[in-house]
Short mmCIF file of C-alpha atoms in Angstrom, two decimals:
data_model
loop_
_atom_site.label_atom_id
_atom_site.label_comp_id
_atom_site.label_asym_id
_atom_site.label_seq_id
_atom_site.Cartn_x
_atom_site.Cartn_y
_atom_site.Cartn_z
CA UNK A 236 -17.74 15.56 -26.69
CA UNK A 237 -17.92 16.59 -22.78
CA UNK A 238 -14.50 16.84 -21.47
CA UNK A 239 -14.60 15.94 -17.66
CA UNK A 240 -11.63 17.39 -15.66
CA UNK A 241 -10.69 17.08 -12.11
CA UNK A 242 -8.34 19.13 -10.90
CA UNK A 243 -5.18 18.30 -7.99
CA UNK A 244 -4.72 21.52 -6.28
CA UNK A 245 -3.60 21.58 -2.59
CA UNK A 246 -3.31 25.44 -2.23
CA UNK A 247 -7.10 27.43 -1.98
CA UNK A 248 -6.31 30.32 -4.19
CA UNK A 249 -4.85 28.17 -6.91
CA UNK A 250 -7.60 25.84 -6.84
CA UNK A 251 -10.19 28.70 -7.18
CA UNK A 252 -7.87 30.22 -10.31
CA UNK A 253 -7.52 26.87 -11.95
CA UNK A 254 -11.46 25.80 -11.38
CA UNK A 255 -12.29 29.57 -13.18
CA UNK A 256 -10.28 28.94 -16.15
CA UNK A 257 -11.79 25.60 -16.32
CA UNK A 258 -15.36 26.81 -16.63
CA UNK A 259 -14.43 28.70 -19.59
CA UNK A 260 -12.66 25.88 -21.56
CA UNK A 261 -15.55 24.89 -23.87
CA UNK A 262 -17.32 21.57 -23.55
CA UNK A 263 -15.46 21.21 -20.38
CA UNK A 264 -16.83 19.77 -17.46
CA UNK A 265 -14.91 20.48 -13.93
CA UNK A 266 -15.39 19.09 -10.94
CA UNK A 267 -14.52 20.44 -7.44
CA UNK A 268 -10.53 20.39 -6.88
CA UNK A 269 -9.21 17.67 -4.83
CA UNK A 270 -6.52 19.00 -2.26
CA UNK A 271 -3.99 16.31 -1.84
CA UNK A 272 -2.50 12.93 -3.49
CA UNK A 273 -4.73 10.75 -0.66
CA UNK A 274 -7.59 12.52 -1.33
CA UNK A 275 -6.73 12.58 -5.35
CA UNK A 276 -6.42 8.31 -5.61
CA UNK A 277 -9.41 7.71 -3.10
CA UNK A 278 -11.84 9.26 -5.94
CA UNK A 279 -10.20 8.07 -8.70
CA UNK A 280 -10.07 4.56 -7.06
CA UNK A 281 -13.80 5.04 -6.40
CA UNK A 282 -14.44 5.74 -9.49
CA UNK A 283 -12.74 3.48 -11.26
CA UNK A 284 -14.88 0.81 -9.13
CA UNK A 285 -17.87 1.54 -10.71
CA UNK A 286 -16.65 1.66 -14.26
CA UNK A 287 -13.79 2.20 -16.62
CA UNK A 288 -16.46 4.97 -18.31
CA UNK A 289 -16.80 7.09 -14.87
CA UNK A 290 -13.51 8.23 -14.62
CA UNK A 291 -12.47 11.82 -15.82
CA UNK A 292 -10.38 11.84 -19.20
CA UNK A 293 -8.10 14.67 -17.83
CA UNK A 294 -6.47 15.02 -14.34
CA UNK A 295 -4.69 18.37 -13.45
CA UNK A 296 -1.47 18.29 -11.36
CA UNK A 297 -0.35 20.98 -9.18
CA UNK A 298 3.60 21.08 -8.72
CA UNK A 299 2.73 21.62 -4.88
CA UNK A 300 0.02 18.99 -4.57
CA UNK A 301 1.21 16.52 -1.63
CA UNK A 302 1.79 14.81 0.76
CA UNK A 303 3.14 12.87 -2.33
CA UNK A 304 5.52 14.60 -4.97
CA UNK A 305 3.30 15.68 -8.34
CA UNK A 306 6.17 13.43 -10.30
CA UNK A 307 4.96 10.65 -8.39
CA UNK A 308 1.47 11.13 -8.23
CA UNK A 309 1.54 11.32 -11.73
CA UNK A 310 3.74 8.12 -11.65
CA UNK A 311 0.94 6.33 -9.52
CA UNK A 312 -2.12 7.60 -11.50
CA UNK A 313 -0.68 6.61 -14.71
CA UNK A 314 0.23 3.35 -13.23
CA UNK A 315 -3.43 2.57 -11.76
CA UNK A 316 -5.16 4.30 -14.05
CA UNK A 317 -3.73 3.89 -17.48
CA UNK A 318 -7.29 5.77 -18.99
CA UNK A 319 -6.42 9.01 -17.65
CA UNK A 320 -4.51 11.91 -19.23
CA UNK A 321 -2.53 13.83 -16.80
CA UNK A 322 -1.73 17.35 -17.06
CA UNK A 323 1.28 18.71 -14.62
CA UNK A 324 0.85 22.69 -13.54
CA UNK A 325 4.23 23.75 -12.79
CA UNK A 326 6.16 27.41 -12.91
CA UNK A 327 8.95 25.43 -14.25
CA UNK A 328 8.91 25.00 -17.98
CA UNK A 329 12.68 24.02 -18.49
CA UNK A 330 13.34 20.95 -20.52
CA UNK A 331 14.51 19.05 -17.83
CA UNK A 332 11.17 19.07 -15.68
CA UNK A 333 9.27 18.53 -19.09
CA UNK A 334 10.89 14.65 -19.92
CA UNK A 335 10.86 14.17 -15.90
CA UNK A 336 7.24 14.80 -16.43
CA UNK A 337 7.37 12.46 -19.79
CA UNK A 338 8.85 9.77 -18.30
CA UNK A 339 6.70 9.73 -15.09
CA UNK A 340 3.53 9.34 -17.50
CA UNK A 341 2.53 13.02 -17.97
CA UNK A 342 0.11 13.98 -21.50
CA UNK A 343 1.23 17.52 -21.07
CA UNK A 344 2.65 20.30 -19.25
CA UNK A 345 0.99 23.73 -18.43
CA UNK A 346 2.86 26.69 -17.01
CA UNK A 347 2.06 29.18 -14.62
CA UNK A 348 0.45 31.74 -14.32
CA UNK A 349 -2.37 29.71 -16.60
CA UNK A 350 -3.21 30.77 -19.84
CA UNK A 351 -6.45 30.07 -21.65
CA UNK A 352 -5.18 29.10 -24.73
CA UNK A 353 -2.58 27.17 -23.75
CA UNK A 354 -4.75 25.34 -21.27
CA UNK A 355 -7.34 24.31 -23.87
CA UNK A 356 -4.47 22.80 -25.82
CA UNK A 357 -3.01 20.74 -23.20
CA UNK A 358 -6.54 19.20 -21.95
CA UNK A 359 -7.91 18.88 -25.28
CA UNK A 360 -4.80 16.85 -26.27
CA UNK A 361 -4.84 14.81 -23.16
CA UNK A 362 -8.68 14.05 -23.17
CA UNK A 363 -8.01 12.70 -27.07
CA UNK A 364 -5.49 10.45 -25.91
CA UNK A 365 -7.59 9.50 -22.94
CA UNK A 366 -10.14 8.46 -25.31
CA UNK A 367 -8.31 6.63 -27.54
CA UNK A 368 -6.85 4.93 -24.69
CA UNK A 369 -10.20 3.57 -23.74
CA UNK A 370 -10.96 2.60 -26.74
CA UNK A 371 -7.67 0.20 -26.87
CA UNK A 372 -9.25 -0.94 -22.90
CA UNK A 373 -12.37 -2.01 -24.83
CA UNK A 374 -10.56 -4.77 -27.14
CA UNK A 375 -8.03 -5.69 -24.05
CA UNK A 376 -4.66 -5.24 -23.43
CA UNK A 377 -1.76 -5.98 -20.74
CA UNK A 378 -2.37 -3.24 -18.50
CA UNK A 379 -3.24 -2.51 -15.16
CA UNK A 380 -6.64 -1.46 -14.77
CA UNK A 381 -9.74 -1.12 -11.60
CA UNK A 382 -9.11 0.66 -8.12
CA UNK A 383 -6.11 -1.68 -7.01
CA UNK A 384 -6.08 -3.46 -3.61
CA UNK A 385 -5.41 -2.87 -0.10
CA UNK A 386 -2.12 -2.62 0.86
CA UNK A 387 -0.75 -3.75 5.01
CA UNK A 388 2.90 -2.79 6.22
CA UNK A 389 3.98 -4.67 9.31
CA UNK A 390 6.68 -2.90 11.02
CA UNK A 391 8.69 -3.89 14.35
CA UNK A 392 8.95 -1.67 17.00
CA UNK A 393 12.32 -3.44 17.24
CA UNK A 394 14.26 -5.98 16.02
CA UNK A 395 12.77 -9.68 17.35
CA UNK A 396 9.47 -8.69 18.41
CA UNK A 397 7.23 -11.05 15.47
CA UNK A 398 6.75 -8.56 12.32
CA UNK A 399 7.31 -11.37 10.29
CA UNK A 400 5.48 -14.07 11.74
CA UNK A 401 2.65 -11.58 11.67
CA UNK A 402 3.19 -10.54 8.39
CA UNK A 403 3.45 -14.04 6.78
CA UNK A 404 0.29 -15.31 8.58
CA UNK A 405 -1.96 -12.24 7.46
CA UNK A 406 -1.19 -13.11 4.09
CA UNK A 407 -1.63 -16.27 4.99
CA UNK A 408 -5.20 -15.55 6.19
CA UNK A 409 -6.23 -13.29 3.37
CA UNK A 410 -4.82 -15.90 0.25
CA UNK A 411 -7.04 -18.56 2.54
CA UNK A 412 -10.24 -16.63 2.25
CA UNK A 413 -9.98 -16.47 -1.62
CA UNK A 414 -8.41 -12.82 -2.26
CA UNK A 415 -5.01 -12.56 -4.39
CA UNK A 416 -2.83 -12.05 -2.53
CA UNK A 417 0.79 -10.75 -2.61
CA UNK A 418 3.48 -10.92 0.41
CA UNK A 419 6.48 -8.77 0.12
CA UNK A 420 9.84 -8.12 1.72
CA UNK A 421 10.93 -4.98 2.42
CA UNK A 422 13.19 -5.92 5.02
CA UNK A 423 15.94 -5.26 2.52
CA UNK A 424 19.19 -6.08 4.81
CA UNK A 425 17.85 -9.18 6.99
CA UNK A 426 14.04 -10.43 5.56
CA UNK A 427 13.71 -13.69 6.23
CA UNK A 428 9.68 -13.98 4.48
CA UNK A 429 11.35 -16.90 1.98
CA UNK A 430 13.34 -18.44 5.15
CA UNK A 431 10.10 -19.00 6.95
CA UNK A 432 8.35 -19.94 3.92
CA UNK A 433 10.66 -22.30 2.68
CA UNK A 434 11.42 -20.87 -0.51
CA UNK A 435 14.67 -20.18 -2.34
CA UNK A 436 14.32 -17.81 -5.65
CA UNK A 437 16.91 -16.09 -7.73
CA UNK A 438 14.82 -13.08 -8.13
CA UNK A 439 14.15 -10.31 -5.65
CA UNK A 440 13.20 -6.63 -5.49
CA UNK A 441 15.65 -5.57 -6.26
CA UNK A 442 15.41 -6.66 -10.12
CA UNK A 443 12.35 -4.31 -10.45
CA UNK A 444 14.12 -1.02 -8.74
CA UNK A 445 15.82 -0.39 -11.66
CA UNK A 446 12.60 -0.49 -14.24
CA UNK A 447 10.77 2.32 -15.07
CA UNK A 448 7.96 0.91 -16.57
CA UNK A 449 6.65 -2.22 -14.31
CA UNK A 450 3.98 -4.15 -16.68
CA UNK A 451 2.27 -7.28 -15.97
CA UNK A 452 4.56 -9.14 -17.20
CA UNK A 453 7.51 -7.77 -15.94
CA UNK A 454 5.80 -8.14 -12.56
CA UNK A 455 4.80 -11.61 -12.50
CA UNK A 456 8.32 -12.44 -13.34
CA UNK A 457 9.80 -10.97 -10.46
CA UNK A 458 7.40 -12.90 -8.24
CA UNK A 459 7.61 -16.34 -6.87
CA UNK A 460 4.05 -18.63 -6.35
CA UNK A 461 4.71 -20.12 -3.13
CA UNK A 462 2.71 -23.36 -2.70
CA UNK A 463 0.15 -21.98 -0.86
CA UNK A 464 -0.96 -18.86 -3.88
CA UNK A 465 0.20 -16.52 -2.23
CA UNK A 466 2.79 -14.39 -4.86
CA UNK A 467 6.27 -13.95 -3.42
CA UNK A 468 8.62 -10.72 -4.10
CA UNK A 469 11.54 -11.32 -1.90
CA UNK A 470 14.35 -9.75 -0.24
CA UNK A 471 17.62 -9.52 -1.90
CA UNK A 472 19.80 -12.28 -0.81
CA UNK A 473 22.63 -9.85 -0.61
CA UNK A 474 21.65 -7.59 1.83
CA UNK A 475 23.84 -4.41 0.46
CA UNK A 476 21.81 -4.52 -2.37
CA UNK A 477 18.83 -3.21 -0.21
CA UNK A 478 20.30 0.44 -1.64
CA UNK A 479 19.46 0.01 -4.88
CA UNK A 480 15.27 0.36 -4.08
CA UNK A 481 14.92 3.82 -3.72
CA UNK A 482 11.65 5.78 -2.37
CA UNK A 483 10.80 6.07 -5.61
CA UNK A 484 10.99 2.57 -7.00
CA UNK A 485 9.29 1.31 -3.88
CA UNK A 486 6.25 3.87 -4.68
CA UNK A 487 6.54 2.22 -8.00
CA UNK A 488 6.49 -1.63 -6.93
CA UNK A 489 3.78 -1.02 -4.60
CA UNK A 490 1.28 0.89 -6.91
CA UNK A 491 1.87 -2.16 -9.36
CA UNK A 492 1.27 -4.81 -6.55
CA UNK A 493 -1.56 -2.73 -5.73
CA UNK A 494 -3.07 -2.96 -9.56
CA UNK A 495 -2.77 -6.64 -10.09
CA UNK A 496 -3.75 -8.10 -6.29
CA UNK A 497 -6.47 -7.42 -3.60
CA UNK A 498 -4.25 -7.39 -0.46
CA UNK A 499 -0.76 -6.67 -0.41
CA UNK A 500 0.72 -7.67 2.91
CA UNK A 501 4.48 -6.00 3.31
CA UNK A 502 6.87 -7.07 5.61
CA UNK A 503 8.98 -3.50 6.54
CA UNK A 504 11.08 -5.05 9.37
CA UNK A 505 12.03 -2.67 12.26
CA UNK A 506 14.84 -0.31 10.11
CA UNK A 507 13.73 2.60 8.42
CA UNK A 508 14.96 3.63 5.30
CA UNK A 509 13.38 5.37 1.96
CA UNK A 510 11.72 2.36 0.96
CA UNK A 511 10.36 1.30 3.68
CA UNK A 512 8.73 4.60 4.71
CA UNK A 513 7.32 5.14 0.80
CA UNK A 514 5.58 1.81 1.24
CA UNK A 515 4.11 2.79 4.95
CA UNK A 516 2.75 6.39 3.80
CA UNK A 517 1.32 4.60 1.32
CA UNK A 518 -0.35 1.74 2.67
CA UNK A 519 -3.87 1.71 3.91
CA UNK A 520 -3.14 -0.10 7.52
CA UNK A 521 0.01 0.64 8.80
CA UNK A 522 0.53 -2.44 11.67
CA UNK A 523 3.30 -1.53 14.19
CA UNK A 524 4.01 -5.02 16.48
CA UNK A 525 5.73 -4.45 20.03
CA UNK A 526 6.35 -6.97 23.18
CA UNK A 527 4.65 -5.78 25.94
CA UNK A 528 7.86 -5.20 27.44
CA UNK A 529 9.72 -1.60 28.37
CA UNK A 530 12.68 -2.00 25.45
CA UNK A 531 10.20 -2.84 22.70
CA UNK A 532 7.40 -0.06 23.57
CA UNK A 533 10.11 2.86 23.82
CA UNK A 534 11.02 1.04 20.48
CA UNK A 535 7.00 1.63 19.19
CA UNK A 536 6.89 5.32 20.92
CA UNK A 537 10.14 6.44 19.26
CA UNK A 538 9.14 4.76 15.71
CA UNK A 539 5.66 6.53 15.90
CA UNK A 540 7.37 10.20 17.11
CA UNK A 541 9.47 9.80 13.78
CA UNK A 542 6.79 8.66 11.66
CA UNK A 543 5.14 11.61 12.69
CA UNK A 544 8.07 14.00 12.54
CA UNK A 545 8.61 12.97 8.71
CA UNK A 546 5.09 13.20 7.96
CA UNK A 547 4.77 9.39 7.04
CA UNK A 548 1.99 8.04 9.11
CA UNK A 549 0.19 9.96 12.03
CA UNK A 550 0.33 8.20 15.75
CA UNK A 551 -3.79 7.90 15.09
CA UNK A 552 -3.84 6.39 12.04
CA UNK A 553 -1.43 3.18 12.99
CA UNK A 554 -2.37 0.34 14.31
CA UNK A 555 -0.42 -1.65 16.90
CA UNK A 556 -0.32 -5.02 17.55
CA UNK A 557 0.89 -6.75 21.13
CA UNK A 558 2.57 -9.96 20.35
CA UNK A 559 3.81 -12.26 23.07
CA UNK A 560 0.93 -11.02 25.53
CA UNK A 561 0.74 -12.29 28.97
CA UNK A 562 -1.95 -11.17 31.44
CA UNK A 563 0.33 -11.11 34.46
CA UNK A 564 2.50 -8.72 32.81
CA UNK A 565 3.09 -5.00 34.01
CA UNK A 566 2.62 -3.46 30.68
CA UNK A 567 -0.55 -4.07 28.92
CA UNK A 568 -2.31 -2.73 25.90
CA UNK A 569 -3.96 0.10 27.43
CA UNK A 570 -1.03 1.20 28.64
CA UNK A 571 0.81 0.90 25.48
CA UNK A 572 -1.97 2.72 23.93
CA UNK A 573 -1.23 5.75 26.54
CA UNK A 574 2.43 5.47 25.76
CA UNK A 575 2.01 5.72 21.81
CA UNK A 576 -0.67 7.26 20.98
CA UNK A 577 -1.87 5.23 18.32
CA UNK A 578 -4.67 2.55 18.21
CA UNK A 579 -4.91 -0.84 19.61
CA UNK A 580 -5.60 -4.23 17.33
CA UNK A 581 -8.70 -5.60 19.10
CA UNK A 582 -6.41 -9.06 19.50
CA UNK A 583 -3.76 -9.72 20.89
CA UNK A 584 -1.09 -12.16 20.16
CA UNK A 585 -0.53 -14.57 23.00
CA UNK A 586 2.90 -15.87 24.57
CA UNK A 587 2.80 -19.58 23.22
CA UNK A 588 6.44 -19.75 21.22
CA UNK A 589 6.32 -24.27 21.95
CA UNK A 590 3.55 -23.86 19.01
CA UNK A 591 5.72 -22.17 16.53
CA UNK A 592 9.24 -23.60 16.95
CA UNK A 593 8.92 -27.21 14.88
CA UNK A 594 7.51 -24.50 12.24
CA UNK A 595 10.10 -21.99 12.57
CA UNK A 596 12.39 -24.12 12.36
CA UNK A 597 11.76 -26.16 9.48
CA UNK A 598 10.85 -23.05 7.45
CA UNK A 599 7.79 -24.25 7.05
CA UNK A 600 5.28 -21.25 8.80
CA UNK A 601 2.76 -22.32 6.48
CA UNK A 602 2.03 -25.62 7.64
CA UNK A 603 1.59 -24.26 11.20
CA UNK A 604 -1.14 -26.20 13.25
CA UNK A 605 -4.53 -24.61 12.52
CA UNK A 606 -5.35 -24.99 16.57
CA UNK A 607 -2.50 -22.66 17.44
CA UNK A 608 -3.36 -20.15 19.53
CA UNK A 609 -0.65 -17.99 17.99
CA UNK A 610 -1.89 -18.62 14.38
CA UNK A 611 -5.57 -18.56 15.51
CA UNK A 612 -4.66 -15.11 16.84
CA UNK A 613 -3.38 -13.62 13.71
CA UNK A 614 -5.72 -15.05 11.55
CA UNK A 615 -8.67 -12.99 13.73
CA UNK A 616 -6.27 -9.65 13.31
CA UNK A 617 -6.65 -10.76 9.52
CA UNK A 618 -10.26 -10.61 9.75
CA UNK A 619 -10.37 -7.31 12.32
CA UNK A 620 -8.47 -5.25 9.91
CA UNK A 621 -10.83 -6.75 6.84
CA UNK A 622 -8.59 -8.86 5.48
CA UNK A 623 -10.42 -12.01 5.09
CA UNK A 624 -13.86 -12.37 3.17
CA UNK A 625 -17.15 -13.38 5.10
CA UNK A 626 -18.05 -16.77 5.27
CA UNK A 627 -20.56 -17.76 3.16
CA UNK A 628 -23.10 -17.90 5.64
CA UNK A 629 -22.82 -14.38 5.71
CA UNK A 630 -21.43 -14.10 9.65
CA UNK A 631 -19.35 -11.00 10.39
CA UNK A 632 -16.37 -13.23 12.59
CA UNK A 633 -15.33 -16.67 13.53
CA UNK A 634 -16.08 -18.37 10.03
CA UNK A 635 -14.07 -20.91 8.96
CA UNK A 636 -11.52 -19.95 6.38
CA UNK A 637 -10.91 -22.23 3.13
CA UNK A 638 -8.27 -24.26 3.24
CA UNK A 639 -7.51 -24.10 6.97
CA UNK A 640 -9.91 -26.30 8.81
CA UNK A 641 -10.31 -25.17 12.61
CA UNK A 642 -8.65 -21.26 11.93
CA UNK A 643 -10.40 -18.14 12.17
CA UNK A 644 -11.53 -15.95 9.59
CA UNK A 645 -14.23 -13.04 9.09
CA UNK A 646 -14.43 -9.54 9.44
CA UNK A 647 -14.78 -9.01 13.42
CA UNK A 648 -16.58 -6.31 15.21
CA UNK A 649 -14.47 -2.77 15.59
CA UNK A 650 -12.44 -2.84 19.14
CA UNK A 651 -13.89 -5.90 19.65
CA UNK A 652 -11.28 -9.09 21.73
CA UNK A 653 -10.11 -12.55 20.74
CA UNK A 654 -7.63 -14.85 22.63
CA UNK A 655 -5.68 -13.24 24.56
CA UNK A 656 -5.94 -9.59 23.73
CA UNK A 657 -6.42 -7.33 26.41
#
């Protein structure tokens, strides 16, 4: 049986040595190295869309693959991809690295510099496992399993400035349109997703940062289903117990989320910490909402310089949202676009609070009028950053979304203006 093997190397002249050994293994067949985590999931996920059967039975690991740590990557891959034996490459062979690697969801470990033999061991015993893996996938079983879904962060460029009104109404938008969705809080000292939702639940995220091994089951118990579909994992109610989700166990929670819904909406709040910045180099839209006023966009330019700094997100790759806009203002979203350096939402949010105040405050934000301008706003940014499915009839923006009679749904046209966006 054909062995097919892609290889996680970020450094050129280890990917060239590991791809030569390969092509010697026998019945082995390699493909071209992938160079970092991103690139790494993207294929897999790819893959995995087509079919169970088109995914490789072994993945190699290089101990310097990143921008993600190799113990996590393996974490994640093993996570989303239960089908998949994964080898770690590492110069370390001590006993402590090798249950790390165990416990993170590792088949094997092979230590450098490469050897042939040893090589052929590790990937033969990881593509049998592999295989008998699949064969359990045939007959079922209560695993993840498929590419996983998109996943938003909405951060505030400072405290006040609407990350969680926006992040509640994309969800919102996207559970309208028929996708699963899942809202979290990652505003671990102060969320207030279940205040505005109306919801009061015993369990928060904190009862999944101490679990290794996040199934199903152990998932959907640690969410609340809110009214409206969408699946709840909430904020502690004690806010020091925001510590206890580490980088790690956010990776973890997310890649989970990721496996069981189609969008995962995450509400980071404006205070960075581990968890918050795991969830934001992972996500596949990073949202960053500002005021078009001075205090708030030095907020967004100094959160962006840091993302940057840490290697989290890149100023390009973010988008950022004007809530609150005004045409007679001094600042507008071009300028704000100058200023940070990243891209623009095509919509803006416009000043309108009268329409969200009975909502507010009756906790209540999903019952808000479907002819708000605020909500019809959002709902569009929903459908700009693809969101929202097409309405039937097949038009690209301004469908109706189920549901939500009179709000706006539909993929809109790249850089294209609704409302009041500038």
């Amino acid at each position: 049986m054909t062995t097919r093997i892609l290889p996680a190397v970020g450094d050129a002249d280890a990917a060239r040595s590991v791809t030569t050994l390969l092509s010697q293994l026998p019945e082995a067949e390699p493909a071209a190295p992938v160079g970092d985590s991103t690139q790494l999931i993207d294929t897999l996920a790819r893959l995995a869309g087509e079919s169970i059967e088109e995914l490789p039975e072994v993945v190699l690991v290089h101990e310097r693959i990143g921008p993600v740590p190799a113990l996590e990557l393996i974490r994640e891959v093993s996570l989303r991809f239960p089908a998949i034996g994964v080898v770690l490459i590492t110069a370390d062979a001590s006993p402590g690295l090798f249950a790390a690697a165990m416990d993170a969801g590792a088949r094997g470990l092979a230590t450098l510099p490469l050897g042939y033999e040893e090589l052929t061991n590790r990937v033969q015993a990881a593509a049998q496992w592999s295989t008998g893996v699949r064969r359990h996938l045939g007959a079922g079983g209560d695993v993840f399993t498929g590419p996983g879904g998109t996943v938003v962060t909405v951060t505030g460029a400072k405290g006040g400035v609407g990350a969680t009104l926006a992040a509640v109404q994309l969800a919102l938008a996207a559970q309208a349109s028929g996708y699963t969705t899942a809202l979290v809080d990652l505003d671990l000292q102060t969320g207030d997703v279940a205040a505005y939702l109306d919801v009061q639940f015993r369990r928060s995220i904190v009862d999944l940062a101490v679990i290794t091994d996040i199934s199903p089951r152990v998932l959907s118990d640690a969410v609340f289903s809110h009214d409206t579909g969408l699946a709840l994992l909430l904020a502690p109610g004690e806010g020091e117990r925001g510590e206890e989700v580490s980088d790690r166990s956010a990776r973890q929670i997310v890649s989970a989320l990721r496996s069981r819904y189609e969008i995962v909406v995450i509400d980071c709040g404006s205070q960075m910490n581990g968890a918050n910045a795991a969830a934001i180099e992972m996500a596949d839209t990073a949202v960053l909402v500002t005021t078009p006023d001075v205090v708030a966009v030095r907020g967004a330019k100094r959160i962006v310089r840091m993302w940057d700094r840490l290697q989290i997100r890149k100023a390009e790759e973010t988008v950022t949202l004007v809530n609150r806009f005004n045409r007679n203002t001094e600042i507008q979203p071009p300028l704000i676009q100058r200023i940070t350096g990243t891209r623009m939402a095509g919509t803006a949010v416009p000043a309108n609070f009268k329409e969200l105040q009975g909502a507010v405050d009756a906790g209540r934000m999903h019952e808000l009028d479907p002819r708000s301008t605020v909500k019809q706003a959002l709902w569009a940014l929903a459908g700009e950053l693809g969101l929202v499915k097409p309405s039937p009839g097949g038009e690209s923006r301004g469908g109706i979304l189920r549901g939500d009679k009179g709000s706006i749904g539909g993929r809109r046209r790249k850089g294209g203006t609704t409302g009041g966006g500038g």
